[in-house]
PDB file of C-alpha atoms and ligand atoms in Angstrom:
ATOM      1  CA  MET Q 257     144.005 151.436  45.460  1.00 55.00           C
ATOM      2  CA  GLU Q 258     142.723 153.916  48.797  1.00 71.00           C
ATOM      3  CA  LYS Q 259     144.928 151.545  50.365  1.00 78.00           C
ATOM      4  CA  GLN Q 260     148.310 151.870  48.540  1.00 80.00           C
ATOM      5  CA  ALA Q 261     147.490 155.867  48.608  1.00 80.00           C
ATOM      6  CA  THR Q 262     147.849 155.363  52.554  1.00 79.00           C
ATOM      7  CA  ILE Q 263     150.790 153.026  52.273  1.00 82.00           C
ATOM      8  CA  ASN Q 264     152.764 155.813  50.227  1.00 92.00           C
ATOM      9  CA  LEU Q 265     150.550 158.661  52.893  1.00 93.00           C
ATOM     10  CA  GLU Q 266     153.013 156.986  56.049  1.00 93.00           C
ATOM     11  CA  GLN Q 267     156.024 156.072  53.511  1.00 94.00           C
ATOM     12  CA  GLN Q 268     156.378 159.705  52.454  1.00 94.00           C
ATOM     13  CA  PHE Q 269     155.523 161.127  55.857  1.00 95.00           C
ATOM     14  CA  GLN Q 270     158.318 158.884  57.963  1.00 95.00           C
ATOM     15  CA  ASP Q 271     160.504 159.863  55.717  1.00 95.00           C
ATOM     16  CA  ARG Q 272     160.392 163.852  56.865  1.00 95.00           C
ATOM     17  CA  VAL Q 273     160.055 162.033  59.909  1.00 95.00           C
ATOM     18  CA  ASP Q 274     163.562 160.533  59.131  1.00 95.00           C
ATOM     19  CA  GLN Q 275     165.430 163.650  57.980  1.00 96.00           C
ATOM     20  CA  ASP Q 276     164.429 165.915  61.051  1.00 94.00           C
ATOM     21  CA  ILE Q 277     161.983 168.298  58.965  1.00 95.00           C
ATOM     22  CA  ARG Q 278     159.569 169.451  61.220  1.00 96.00           C
ATOM     23  CA  ILE Q 279     155.722 167.717  61.266  1.00 97.00           C
ATOM     24  CA  GLU Q 280     153.385 171.113  61.246  1.00 97.00           C
ATOM     25  CA  PRO Q 281     149.439 171.121  62.484  1.00 97.00           C
ATOM     26  CA  LYS Q 282     147.651 170.612  58.551  1.00 96.00           C
ATOM     27  CA  ASP Q 283     150.559 168.283  57.339  1.00 96.00           C
ATOM     28  CA  TRP Q 284     148.743 164.559  56.650  1.00 96.00           C
ATOM     29  CA  MET Q 285     149.890 162.455  59.973  1.00 97.00           C
ATOM     30  CA  PRO Q 286     148.472 158.939  59.950  1.00 96.00           C
ATOM     31  CA  ASP Q 287     146.481 158.280  63.645  1.00 96.00           C
ATOM     32  CA  LYS Q 288     147.834 156.344  65.386  1.00 95.00           C
ATOM     33  CA  TYR Q 289     150.256 159.453  65.686  1.00 96.00           C
ATOM     34  CA  ARG Q 290     148.093 161.471  66.728  1.00 97.00           C
ATOM     35  CA  GLN Q 291     146.778 160.087  69.009  1.00 96.00           C
ATOM     36  CA  THR Q 292     149.838 159.485  70.611  1.00 95.00           C
ATOM     37  CA  LEU Q 293     149.819 163.291  70.745  1.00 96.00           C
ATOM     38  CA  ILE Q 294     147.380 164.550  71.756  1.00 97.00           C
ATOM     39  CA  ARG Q 295     148.194 161.643  74.664  1.00 95.00           C
ATOM     40  CA  GLN Q 296     150.992 162.893  76.099  1.00 95.00           C
ATOM     41  CA  ILE Q 297     150.910 166.273  75.532  1.00 97.00           C
ATOM     42  CA  SER Q 298     148.144 166.780  76.773  1.00 97.00           C
ATOM     43  CA  GLN Q 299     148.548 164.814  79.776  1.00 96.00           C
ATOM     44  CA  HIS Q 300     151.862 166.906  80.263  1.00 96.00           C
ATOM     45  CA  ALA Q 301     150.138 169.665  80.449  1.00 97.00           C
ATOM     46  CA  HIS Q 302     148.079 168.684  83.209  1.00 97.00           C
ATOM     47  CA  SER Q 303     151.062 167.942  84.707  1.00 96.00           C
ATOM     48  CA  GLU Q 304     151.387 170.917  84.534  1.00 96.00           C
ATOM     49  CA  ILE Q 305     149.303 172.481  86.121  1.00 96.00           C
ATOM     50  CA  VAL Q 306     148.667 169.605  88.544  1.00 96.00           C
ATOM     51  CA  GLY Q 307     152.082 170.420  89.647  1.00 95.00           C
ATOM     52  CA  MET Q 308     151.162 173.752  90.641  1.00 95.00           C
ATOM     53  CA  LEU Q 309     148.924 173.041  93.685  1.00 94.00           C
ATOM     54  CA  PRO Q 310     151.690 170.877  95.785  1.00 93.00           C
ATOM     55  CA  GLU Q 311     153.553 174.348  95.766  1.00 94.00           C
ATOM     56  CA  GLY Q 312     150.739 177.040  96.269  1.00 92.00           C
ATOM     57  CA  ASN Q 313     150.228 176.086  99.605  1.00 88.00           C
ATOM     58  CA  TRP Q 314     153.539 177.422 100.809  1.00 96.00           C
ATOM     59  CA  ILE Q 315     153.338 180.054  98.616  1.00 96.00           C
ATOM     60  CA  THR Q 316     152.515 182.294 101.981  1.00 95.00           C
ATOM     61  CA  ARG Q 317     154.289 180.631 103.800  1.00 96.00           C
ATOM     62  CA  ALA Q 318     157.468 180.537 102.363  1.00 97.00           C
ATOM     63  CA  PRO Q 319     160.287 181.834 105.426  1.00 96.00           C
ATOM     64  CA  SER Q 320     160.634 185.539 103.217  1.00 96.00           C
ATOM     65  CA  LEU Q 321     159.804 187.400 100.716  1.00 96.00           C
ATOM     66  CA  ARG Q 322     162.455 186.867  98.195  1.00 96.00           C
ATOM     67  CA  ARG Q 323     161.629 182.405  98.726  1.00 97.00           C
ATOM     68  CA  LYS Q 324     157.561 184.368  98.954  1.00 97.00           C
ATOM     69  CA  ALA Q 325     158.816 185.837  95.069  1.00 96.00           C
ATOM     70  CA  THR Q 326     160.888 182.789  94.086  1.00 96.00           C
ATOM     71  CA  LEU Q 327     157.868 180.569  94.032  1.00 97.00           C
ATOM     72  CA  ILE Q 328     154.880 183.050  92.570  1.00 97.00           C
ATOM     73  CA  ALA Q 329     156.750 183.677  89.856  1.00 96.00           C
ATOM     74  CA  LYS Q 330     157.248 179.440  89.692  1.00 97.00           C
ATOM     75  CA  VAL Q 331     154.113 178.880  90.087  1.00 96.00           C
ATOM     76  CA  GLN Q 332     153.238 181.575  87.408  1.00 96.00           C
ATOM     77  CA  ASP Q 333     155.759 179.847  85.105  1.00 97.00           C
ATOM     78  CA  GLU Q 334     153.804 176.093  85.462  1.00 96.00           C
ATOM     79  CA  ALA Q 335     150.554 178.014  84.475  1.00 96.00           C
ATOM     80  CA  GLY Q 336     152.066 179.715  81.861  1.00 97.00           C
ATOM     81  CA  HIS Q 337     153.785 175.760  80.258  1.00 97.00           C
ATOM     82  CA  GLY Q 338     150.214 174.187  80.845  1.00 97.00           C
ATOM     83  CA  LEU Q 339     148.671 177.160  78.770  1.00 96.00           C
ATOM     84  CA  TYR Q 340     151.180 176.516  75.559  1.00 95.00           C
ATOM     85  CA  LEU Q 341     150.773 172.682  75.686  1.00 97.00           C
ATOM     86  CA  TYR Q 342     147.602 173.336  75.722  1.00 97.00           C
ATOM     87  CA  SER Q 343     147.866 175.043  73.187  1.00 97.00           C
ATOM     88  CA  ALA Q 344     149.521 173.299  71.308  1.00 97.00           C
ATOM     89  CA  ALA Q 345     147.356 169.700  71.948  1.00 98.00           C
ATOM     90  CA  GLU Q 346     144.685 171.945  70.020  1.00 98.00           C
ATOM     91  CA  THR Q 347     146.227 172.810  67.247  1.00 98.00           C
ATOM     92  CA  LEU Q 348     145.876 168.299  67.136  1.00 98.00           C
ATOM     93  CA  GLY Q 349     142.145 169.324  66.726  1.00 96.00           C
ATOM     94  CA  ILE Q 350     140.280 168.528  70.667  1.00 97.00           C
ATOM     95  CA  SER Q 351     139.220 171.256  72.372  1.00 97.00           C
ATOM     96  CA  ARG Q 352     140.771 172.797  75.921  1.00 95.00           C
ATOM     97  CA  ALA Q 353     136.820 171.525  77.143  1.00 94.00           C
ATOM     98  CA  GLU Q 354     137.510 167.884  76.233  1.00 97.00           C
ATOM     99  CA  MET Q 355     141.372 167.516  77.471  1.00 97.00           C
ATOM    100  CA  ILE Q 356     140.386 169.209  81.224  1.00 96.00           C
ATOM    101  CA  ASP Q 357     136.431 167.346  81.209  1.00 96.00           C
ATOM    102  CA  GLN Q 358     139.638 164.321  80.389  1.00 97.00           C
ATOM    103  CA  LEU Q 359     141.500 165.218  83.819  1.00 96.00           C
ATOM    104  CA  HIS Q 360     138.761 165.655  86.069  1.00 96.00           C
ATOM    105  CA  THR Q 361     136.793 162.717  84.989  1.00 94.00           C
ATOM    106  CA  GLY Q 362     140.394 160.804  85.814  1.00 91.00           C
ATOM    107  CA  LYS Q 363     139.877 159.638  82.357  1.00 93.00           C
ATOM    108  CA  ALA Q 364     143.556 161.529  81.304  1.00 93.00           C
ATOM    109  CA  LYS Q 365     146.824 160.967  83.851  1.00 91.00           C
ATOM    110  CA  TYR Q 366     149.492 163.452  84.960  1.00 93.00           C
ATOM    111  CA  SER Q 367     152.942 163.372  86.120  1.00 93.00           C
ATOM    112  CA  SER Q 368     152.361 160.837  89.448  1.00 92.00           C
ATOM    113  CA  ILE Q 369     154.893 162.997  90.802  1.00 95.00           C
ATOM    114  CA  PHE Q 370     152.067 165.596  92.292  1.00 95.00           C
ATOM    115  CA  ASN Q 371     150.336 163.253  94.832  1.00 95.00           C
ATOM    116  CA  TYR Q 372     152.870 163.664  96.711  1.00 96.00           C
ATOM    117  CA  PRO Q 373     152.489 165.906  99.842  1.00 95.00           C
ATOM    118  CA  THR Q 374     153.997 169.012 100.502  1.00 95.00           C
ATOM    119  CA  LEU Q 375     155.046 168.450 104.190  1.00 96.00           C
ATOM    120  CA  THR Q 376     157.806 170.965 105.164  1.00 97.00           C
ATOM    121  CA  TRP Q 377     159.619 174.012 103.690  1.00 98.00           C
ATOM    122  CA  ALA Q 378     162.309 171.081 102.380  1.00 98.00           C
ATOM    123  CA  ASP Q 379     159.537 169.604 100.235  1.00 98.00           C
ATOM    124  CA  ILE Q 380     159.772 173.012  98.028  1.00 97.00           C
ATOM    125  CA  GLY Q 381     163.739 173.357  97.524  1.00 98.00           C
ATOM    126  CA  THR Q 382     164.092 169.335  96.854  1.00 98.00           C
ATOM    127  CA  ILE Q 383     160.939 169.546  94.234  1.00 97.00           C
ATOM    128  CA  GLY Q 384     163.044 172.223  92.426  1.00 97.00           C
ATOM    129  CA  TRP Q 385     165.941 169.993  92.750  1.00 98.00           C
ATOM    130  CA  LEU Q 386     164.024 166.989  92.046  1.00 98.00           C
ATOM    131  CA  VAL Q 387     161.324 167.431  90.269  1.00 97.00           C
ATOM    132  CA  ASP Q 388     161.980 169.967  88.527  1.00 97.00           C
ATOM    133  CA  GLY Q 389     165.183 168.300  87.162  1.00 97.00           C
ATOM    134  CA  ALA Q 390     163.756 165.409  86.303  1.00 97.00           C
ATOM    135  CA  ALA Q 391     161.010 166.630  84.394  1.00 95.00           C
ATOM    136  CA  ILE Q 392     164.553 168.916  82.596  1.00 95.00           C
ATOM    137  CA  MET Q 393     166.134 165.264  81.639  1.00 95.00           C
ATOM    138  CA  ASN Q 394     163.047 164.462  79.896  1.00 93.00           C
ATOM    139  CA  GLN Q 395     162.465 167.564  78.159  1.00 94.00           C
ATOM    140  CA  VAL Q 396     165.071 168.839  76.820  1.00 94.00           C
ATOM    141  CA  PRO Q 397     164.721 166.110  74.353  1.00 94.00           C
ATOM    142  CA  LEU Q 398     161.244 167.107  73.402  1.00 94.00           C
ATOM    143  CA  CYS Q 399     163.086 170.090  72.119  1.00 94.00           C
ATOM    144  CA  ARG Q 400     163.839 168.053  68.856  1.00 93.00           C
ATOM    145  CA  THR Q 401     160.537 166.418  69.447  1.00 95.00           C
ATOM    146  CA  SER Q 402     158.709 165.672  65.588  1.00 96.00           C
ATOM    147  CA  TYR Q 403     155.975 168.020  66.331  1.00 97.00           C
ATOM    148  CA  GLY Q 404     157.023 171.350  65.293  1.00 97.00           C
ATOM    149  CA  PRO Q 405     153.819 173.610  67.627  1.00 97.00           C
ATOM    150  CA  TYR Q 406     155.087 170.964  71.013  1.00 97.00           C
ATOM    151  CA  ALA Q 407     158.757 171.297  70.888  1.00 96.00           C
ATOM    152  CA  ARG Q 408     158.975 175.191  69.851  1.00 95.00           C
ATOM    153  CA  ALA Q 409     156.284 175.038  73.210  1.00 94.00           C
ATOM    154  CA  MET Q 410     159.545 172.924  75.318  1.00 95.00           C
ATOM    155  CA  VAL Q 411     161.850 175.464  73.814  1.00 93.00           C
ATOM    156  CA  ARG Q 412     160.322 178.937  76.100  1.00 91.00           C
ATOM    157  CA  ILE Q 413     159.503 176.033  78.804  1.00 95.00           C
ATOM    158  CA  CYS Q 414     162.892 174.379  79.827  1.00 94.00           C
ATOM    159  CA  LYS Q 415     164.292 178.288  80.163  1.00 93.00           C
ATOM    160  CA  GLU Q 416     162.321 178.460  82.862  1.00 95.00           C
ATOM    161  CA  GLU Q 417     162.528 175.027  83.833  1.00 95.00           C
ATOM    162  CA  SER Q 418     166.671 176.123  84.350  1.00 93.00           C
ATOM    163  CA  PHE Q 419     165.056 178.722  86.821  1.00 95.00           C
ATOM    164  CA  HIS Q 420     163.490 176.126  89.209  1.00 96.00           C
ATOM    165  CA  GLN Q 421     165.773 173.739  89.535  1.00 96.00           C
ATOM    166  CA  ARG Q 422     168.461 176.436  90.838  1.00 96.00           C
ATOM    167  CA  GLN Q 423     165.845 178.232  92.837  1.00 95.00           C
ATOM    168  CA  GLY Q 424     165.523 174.350  94.146  1.00 97.00           C
ATOM    169  CA  PHE Q 425     169.048 173.649  94.290  1.00 98.00           C
ATOM    170  CA  GLU Q 426     169.546 177.057  97.151  1.00 97.00           C
ATOM    171  CA  ILE Q 427     166.881 176.522  98.751  1.00 98.00           C
ATOM    172  CA  LEU Q 428     168.366 173.819  99.387  1.00 98.00           C
ATOM    173  CA  LEU Q 429     171.946 174.506  99.668  1.00 98.00           C
ATOM    174  CA  THR Q 430     170.573 177.170 102.599  1.00 98.00           C
ATOM    175  CA  LEU Q 431     169.047 174.781 104.212  1.00 98.00           C
ATOM    176  CA  SER Q 432     171.816 171.859 104.617  1.00 98.00           C
ATOM    177  CA  ARG Q 433     174.292 174.567 105.840  1.00 97.00           C
ATOM    178  CA  GLY Q 434     171.435 175.945 108.498  1.00 97.00           C
ATOM    179  CA  SER Q 435     171.587 174.584 111.835  1.00 98.00           C
ATOM    180  CA  GLU Q 436     170.724 170.558 112.924  1.00 98.00           C
ATOM    181  CA  ALA Q 437     166.528 170.661 112.611  1.00 98.00           C
ATOM    182  CA  GLN Q 438     167.252 171.923 108.981  1.00 98.00           C
ATOM    183  CA  LYS Q 439     169.855 170.162 107.956  1.00 98.00           C
ATOM    184  CA  ALA Q 440     167.101 167.007 109.687  1.00 98.00           C
ATOM    185  CA  MET Q 441     164.632 168.211 107.048  1.00 98.00           C
ATOM    186  CA  CYS Q 442     166.358 168.583 104.561  1.00 98.00           C
ATOM    187  CA  GLN Q 443     167.021 165.041 104.344  1.00 98.00           C
ATOM    188  CA  ASP Q 444     164.473 164.307 105.346  1.00 98.00           C
ATOM    189  CA  ALA Q 445     162.700 165.850 102.031  1.00 98.00           C
ATOM    190  CA  ILE Q 446     165.361 163.572 100.042  1.00 98.00           C
ATOM    191  CA  ASN Q 447     163.887 160.723 101.353  1.00 98.00           C
ATOM    192  CA  ARG Q 448     160.505 161.333 100.293  1.00 98.00           C
ATOM    193  CA  TRP Q 449     161.028 162.617  97.148  1.00 98.00           C
ATOM    194  CA  TRP Q 450     163.972 160.921  95.521  1.00 98.00           C
ATOM    195  CA  TRP Q 451     161.988 157.260  94.594  1.00 98.00           C
ATOM    196  CA  PRO Q 452     159.003 159.051  93.488  1.00 97.00           C
ATOM    197  CA  SER Q 453     161.165 161.474  91.083  1.00 97.00           C
ATOM    198  CA  ILE Q 454     163.364 158.785  89.749  1.00 97.00           C
ATOM    199  CA  MET Q 455     160.050 156.766  89.002  1.00 96.00           C
ATOM    200  CA  MET Q 456     158.931 160.410  87.294  1.00 95.00           C
ATOM    201  CA  PHE Q 457     160.606 158.586  83.520  1.00 95.00           C
ATOM    202  CA  GLY Q 458     157.119 155.570  83.599  1.00 92.00           C
ATOM    203  CA  PRO Q 459     157.882 152.205  83.651  1.00 92.00           C
ATOM    204  CA  ALA Q 460     161.225 150.916  83.079  1.00 93.00           C
ATOM    205  CA  ASP Q 461     161.742 150.146  78.920  1.00 90.00           C
ATOM    206  CA  ASP Q 462     160.462 146.517  78.877  1.00 89.00           C
ATOM    207  CA  ALA Q 463     157.503 147.707  80.208  1.00 88.00           C
ATOM    208  CA  SER Q 464     157.334 150.434  77.982  1.00 84.00           C
ATOM    209  CA  PRO Q 465     155.404 148.871  74.883  1.00 80.00           C
ATOM    210  CA  HIS Q 466     155.363 152.261  73.360  1.00 83.00           C
ATOM    211  CA  THR Q 467     158.339 153.128  72.878  1.00 87.00           C
ATOM    212  CA  ALA Q 468     159.763 151.714  70.176  1.00 87.00           C
ATOM    213  CA  GLN Q 469     157.423 153.052  67.824  1.00 90.00           C
ATOM    214  CA  SER Q 470     157.796 156.365  69.545  1.00 91.00           C
ATOM    215  CA  MET Q 471     161.447 156.285  69.020  1.00 91.00           C
ATOM    216  CA  LYS Q 472     160.951 156.532  65.352  1.00 93.00           C
ATOM    217  CA  TRP Q 473     158.464 159.040  64.786  1.00 93.00           C
ATOM    218  CA  LYS Q 474     160.819 160.374  66.897  1.00 94.00           C
ATOM    219  CA  ILE Q 475     158.518 161.661  69.625  1.00 92.00           C
ATOM    220  CA  LYS Q 476     160.910 160.246  72.174  1.00 91.00           C
ATOM    221  CA  ARG Q 477     164.483 160.688  71.587  1.00 90.00           C
ATOM    222  CA  PHE Q 478     165.594 158.552  74.399  1.00 93.00           C
ATOM    223  CA  THR Q 479     164.153 155.221  76.367  1.00 93.00           C
ATOM    224  CA  ASN Q 480     162.292 156.122  79.782  1.00 94.00           C
ATOM    225  CA  ASP Q 481     165.840 153.563  81.323  1.00 96.00           C
ATOM    226  CA  GLU Q 482     168.293 156.038  78.781  1.00 96.00           C
ATOM    227  CA  LEU Q 483     167.213 158.945  80.659  1.00 96.00           C
ATOM    228  CA  ARG Q 484     166.446 157.636  84.446  1.00 98.00           C
ATOM    229  CA  GLN Q 485     170.222 156.712  84.550  1.00 98.00           C
ATOM    230  CA  LYS Q 486     170.980 160.750  83.063  1.00 97.00           C
ATOM    231  CA  PHE Q 487     169.344 161.752  85.911  1.00 98.00           C
ATOM    232  CA  VAL Q 488     170.633 159.409  88.419  1.00 98.00           C
ATOM    233  CA  ASP Q 489     174.526 159.816  87.926  1.00 98.00           C
ATOM    234  CA  ILE Q 490     173.112 164.210  88.310  1.00 97.00           C
ATOM    235  CA  CYS Q 491     172.413 163.978  91.383  1.00 98.00           C
ATOM    236  CA  ALA Q 492     174.590 161.130  93.017  1.00 98.00           C
ATOM    237  CA  ASP Q 493     177.461 164.264  92.226  1.00 96.00           C
ATOM    238  CA  GLN Q 494     175.174 166.647  93.202  1.00 97.00           C
ATOM    239  CA  VAL Q 495     173.710 165.571  96.153  1.00 98.00           C
ATOM    240  CA  LYS Q 496     177.721 165.586  97.554  1.00 97.00           C
ATOM    241  CA  ILE Q 497     177.470 169.122  97.243  1.00 97.00           C
ATOM    242  CA  LEU Q 498     174.414 169.547 100.283  1.00 97.00           C
ATOM    243  CA  GLY Q 499     176.365 166.797 101.648  1.00 97.00           C
ATOM    244  CA  MET Q 500     173.242 165.580 102.159  1.00 98.00           C
ATOM    245  CA  GLU Q 501     172.725 161.225 100.575  1.00 98.00           C
ATOM    246  CA  LEU Q 502     170.529 159.476  98.356  1.00 98.00           C
ATOM    247  CA  PRO Q 503     167.726 157.204 100.724  1.00 98.00           C
ATOM    248  CA  ASP Q 504     169.361 153.826  98.307  1.00 98.00           C
ATOM    249  CA  PRO Q 505     171.483 151.234  99.870  1.00 97.00           C
ATOM    250  CA  GLU Q 506     172.746 150.453  96.599  1.00 98.00           C
ATOM    251  CA  LEU Q 507     173.821 153.420  94.701  1.00 98.00           C
ATOM    252  CA  LYS Q 508     177.055 153.788  93.544  1.00 97.00           C
ATOM    253  CA  TRP Q 509     179.490 154.344  91.167  1.00 98.00           C
ATOM    254  CA  ASN Q 510     180.246 151.222  88.520  1.00 98.00           C
ATOM    255  CA  ALA Q 511     183.482 152.071  86.528  1.00 97.00           C
ATOM    256  CA  GLU Q 512     182.970 149.681  83.832  1.00 97.00           C
ATOM    257  CA  ARG Q 513     179.153 150.743  82.942  1.00 96.00           C
ATOM    258  CA  GLY Q 514     180.608 154.338  83.693  1.00 97.00           C
ATOM    259  CA  HIS Q 515     177.270 154.895  85.939  1.00 98.00           C
ATOM    260  CA  TYR Q 516     176.267 154.698  89.531  1.00 98.00           C
ATOM    261  CA  ASP Q 517     174.409 151.528  89.574  1.00 98.00           C
ATOM    262  CA  PHE Q 518     170.528 151.905  91.318  1.00 98.00           C
ATOM    263  CA  GLY Q 519     168.546 149.627  93.597  1.00 98.00           C
ATOM    264  CA  LYS Q 520     165.094 148.251  92.115  1.00 97.00           C
ATOM    265  CA  ILE Q 521     161.857 150.625  92.391  1.00 97.00           C
ATOM    266  CA  ASN Q 522     158.807 150.262  93.442  1.00 96.00           C
ATOM    267  CA  TRP Q 523     156.435 150.017  90.602  1.00 96.00           C
ATOM    268  CA  GLU Q 524     153.766 148.812  92.401  1.00 95.00           C
ATOM    269  CA  GLU Q 525     153.851 152.056  94.192  1.00 96.00           C
ATOM    270  CA  PHE Q 526     154.474 153.788  90.493  1.00 94.00           C
ATOM    271  CA  TRP Q 527     151.317 152.467  89.346  1.00 93.00           C
ATOM    272  CA  GLN Q 528     148.947 152.386  92.271  1.00 94.00           C
ATOM    273  CA  VAL Q 529     149.586 156.452  92.598  1.00 93.00           C
ATOM    274  CA  ILE Q 530     148.623 156.342  88.259  1.00 89.00           C
ATOM    275  CA  SER Q 531     145.638 154.247  89.092  1.00 88.00           C
ATOM    276  CA  GLY Q 532     144.440 157.172  91.833  1.00 89.00           C
ATOM    277  CA  ASN Q 533     145.192 155.469  94.659  1.00 91.00           C
ATOM    278  CA  GLY Q 534     148.970 157.931  95.559  1.00 94.00           C
ATOM    279  CA  PRO Q 535     148.308 160.185  98.891  1.00 94.00           C
ATOM    280  CA  CYS Q 536     147.044 163.055  97.450  1.00 95.00           C
ATOM    281  CA  ASN Q 537     145.285 162.438  93.993  1.00 94.00           C
ATOM    282  CA  LYS Q 538     141.825 162.730  95.249  1.00 94.00           C
ATOM    283  CA  GLU Q 539     142.695 165.845  97.067  1.00 95.00           C
ATOM    284  CA  ARG Q 540     144.587 167.413  93.443  1.00 95.00           C
ATOM    285  CA  ILE Q 541     141.672 167.048  91.556  1.00 95.00           C
ATOM    286  CA  ALA Q 542     139.338 168.329  94.081  1.00 96.00           C
ATOM    287  CA  ALA Q 543     141.003 171.623  94.188  1.00 95.00           C
ATOM    288  CA  ARG Q 544     141.469 171.044  89.723  1.00 95.00           C
ATOM    289  CA  VAL Q 545     137.547 170.802  89.963  1.00 96.00           C
ATOM    290  CA  LYS Q 546     136.667 173.688  92.888  1.00 96.00           C
ATOM    291  CA  ALA Q 547     138.764 175.679  90.344  1.00 94.00           C
ATOM    292  CA  HIS Q 548     137.058 175.206  87.211  1.00 95.00           C
ATOM    293  CA  GLU Q 549     133.632 175.369  88.912  1.00 96.00           C
ATOM    294  CA  GLU Q 550     134.173 179.034  90.628  1.00 97.00           C
ATOM    295  CA  GLY Q 551     135.850 179.957  87.128  1.00 95.00           C
ATOM    296  CA  ALA Q 552     132.389 179.324  85.692  1.00 95.00           C
ATOM    297  CA  TRP Q 553     131.783 182.814  85.836  1.00 97.00           C
ATOM    298  CA  VAL Q 554     135.216 184.416  83.643  1.00 96.00           C
ATOM    299  CA  ARG Q 555     134.274 181.833  80.354  1.00 93.00           C
ATOM    300  CA  GLU Q 556     130.931 183.376  80.359  1.00 96.00           C
ATOM    301  CA  ALA Q 557     132.111 186.025  80.652  1.00 97.00           C
ATOM    302  CA  ALA Q 558     134.454 186.217  77.888  1.00 96.00           C
ATOM    303  CA  THR Q 559     132.110 184.232  76.121  1.00 95.00           C
ATOM    304  CA  ALA Q 560     128.925 187.293  76.525  1.00 97.00           C
ATOM    305  CA  PHE Q 561     131.854 189.822  75.801  1.00 96.00           C
ATOM    306  CA  ALA Q 562     133.807 188.341  72.456  1.00 96.00           C
ATOM    307  CA  THR Q 563     129.391 187.609  71.420  1.00 96.00           C
ATOM    308  CA  LYS Q 564     129.001 191.787  71.100  1.00 96.00           C
ATOM    309  CA  ARG Q 565     131.845 192.631  70.459  1.00 95.00           C
ATOM    310  CA  ALA Q 566     131.345 190.093  66.909  1.00 94.00           C
ATOM    311  CA  GLN Q 567     127.799 191.378  66.702  1.00 94.00           C
ATOM    312  CA  LYS Q 568     128.953 195.496  66.455  1.00 93.00           C
ATOM    313  CA  GLN Q 569     131.694 194.510  64.281  1.00 90.00           C
ATOM    314  CA  SER Q 570     129.464 192.337  61.600  1.00 89.00           C
ATOM    315  CA  ALA Q 571     126.613 195.669  62.077  1.00 87.00           C
ATOM    316  CA  ALA Q 572     129.552 198.535  61.445  1.00 85.00           C
ATOM    317  CA  VAL Q 573     130.545 195.939  58.596  1.00 79.00           C
ATOM    318  CA  ALA Q 574     127.031 196.059  56.817  1.00 73.00           C
TER     319      ALA Q 574
HETATM  320 FE1  FE2 W 878     156.869 173.040  84.014  1.00 51.60          FE
HETATM  321 FE1  FE2 W 879     158.824 173.656  86.760  1.00 51.60          FE
END
């Protein structure tokens, strides 16, 4: 009897998804749907927050006041993205403290890309162009994802991401028209960030076991390989405007497919970085833990203030 009831609920849930009716926090949902979303949204939130680190360390070194102000605004946007996303995940029944704890103890993942170092100013341009560019490609379809709070958070995030992508491309365009040294710096940054950027779409479809279920639930609208191909096609054309090259000798237009063919991705590197062995994994988590510990007094003060105010209000009511 109870089993039959669950089957009916699941059918009703799937019908709503099929009709593109958004699922809201108080609606019934399969437990696996909830868990998948908690994992995906919290990973996404962590990526925004950890993503502030490689760029934050260039704020004081950005070459002009204009570049500094723009970079501060960008890094601040990423903090905002993290906050909307933590809030969206909280509607599924997990607390902020639990999510932060999972990040700090290594239980939760974040995007592999933020474990690479930012060595030169050109890296900041390249991150904007390629990393925020890949993020947009991933995130625009999420504006139509089946879970309401996630979809709504993504609308604003995507608007801000397109500003990030443009500021990055503009940095590179300036460098690409500069001195020989600046051009070389620009090409070197593209060489180092290209492959990690296309890894951002996640494992190839045949190595991504959750894709089919996520597509059925309309959490995902396109597969990893579909999005990666779109991204390669766009970048292969944009890099020509910069007069630079993507570091892939196999990159070639395929008229039959109507897409660019590209070389083999080093998945071994991807899995190494994901499992904590990238160039900066330890440094990133150490920076997050330090910031959390140093912010303890703020959380304590805010809690004490809220308690006092609640006491005052209840005294006034009495
Ligand atoms: Fe972001
Ligand atoms: Fe961004």
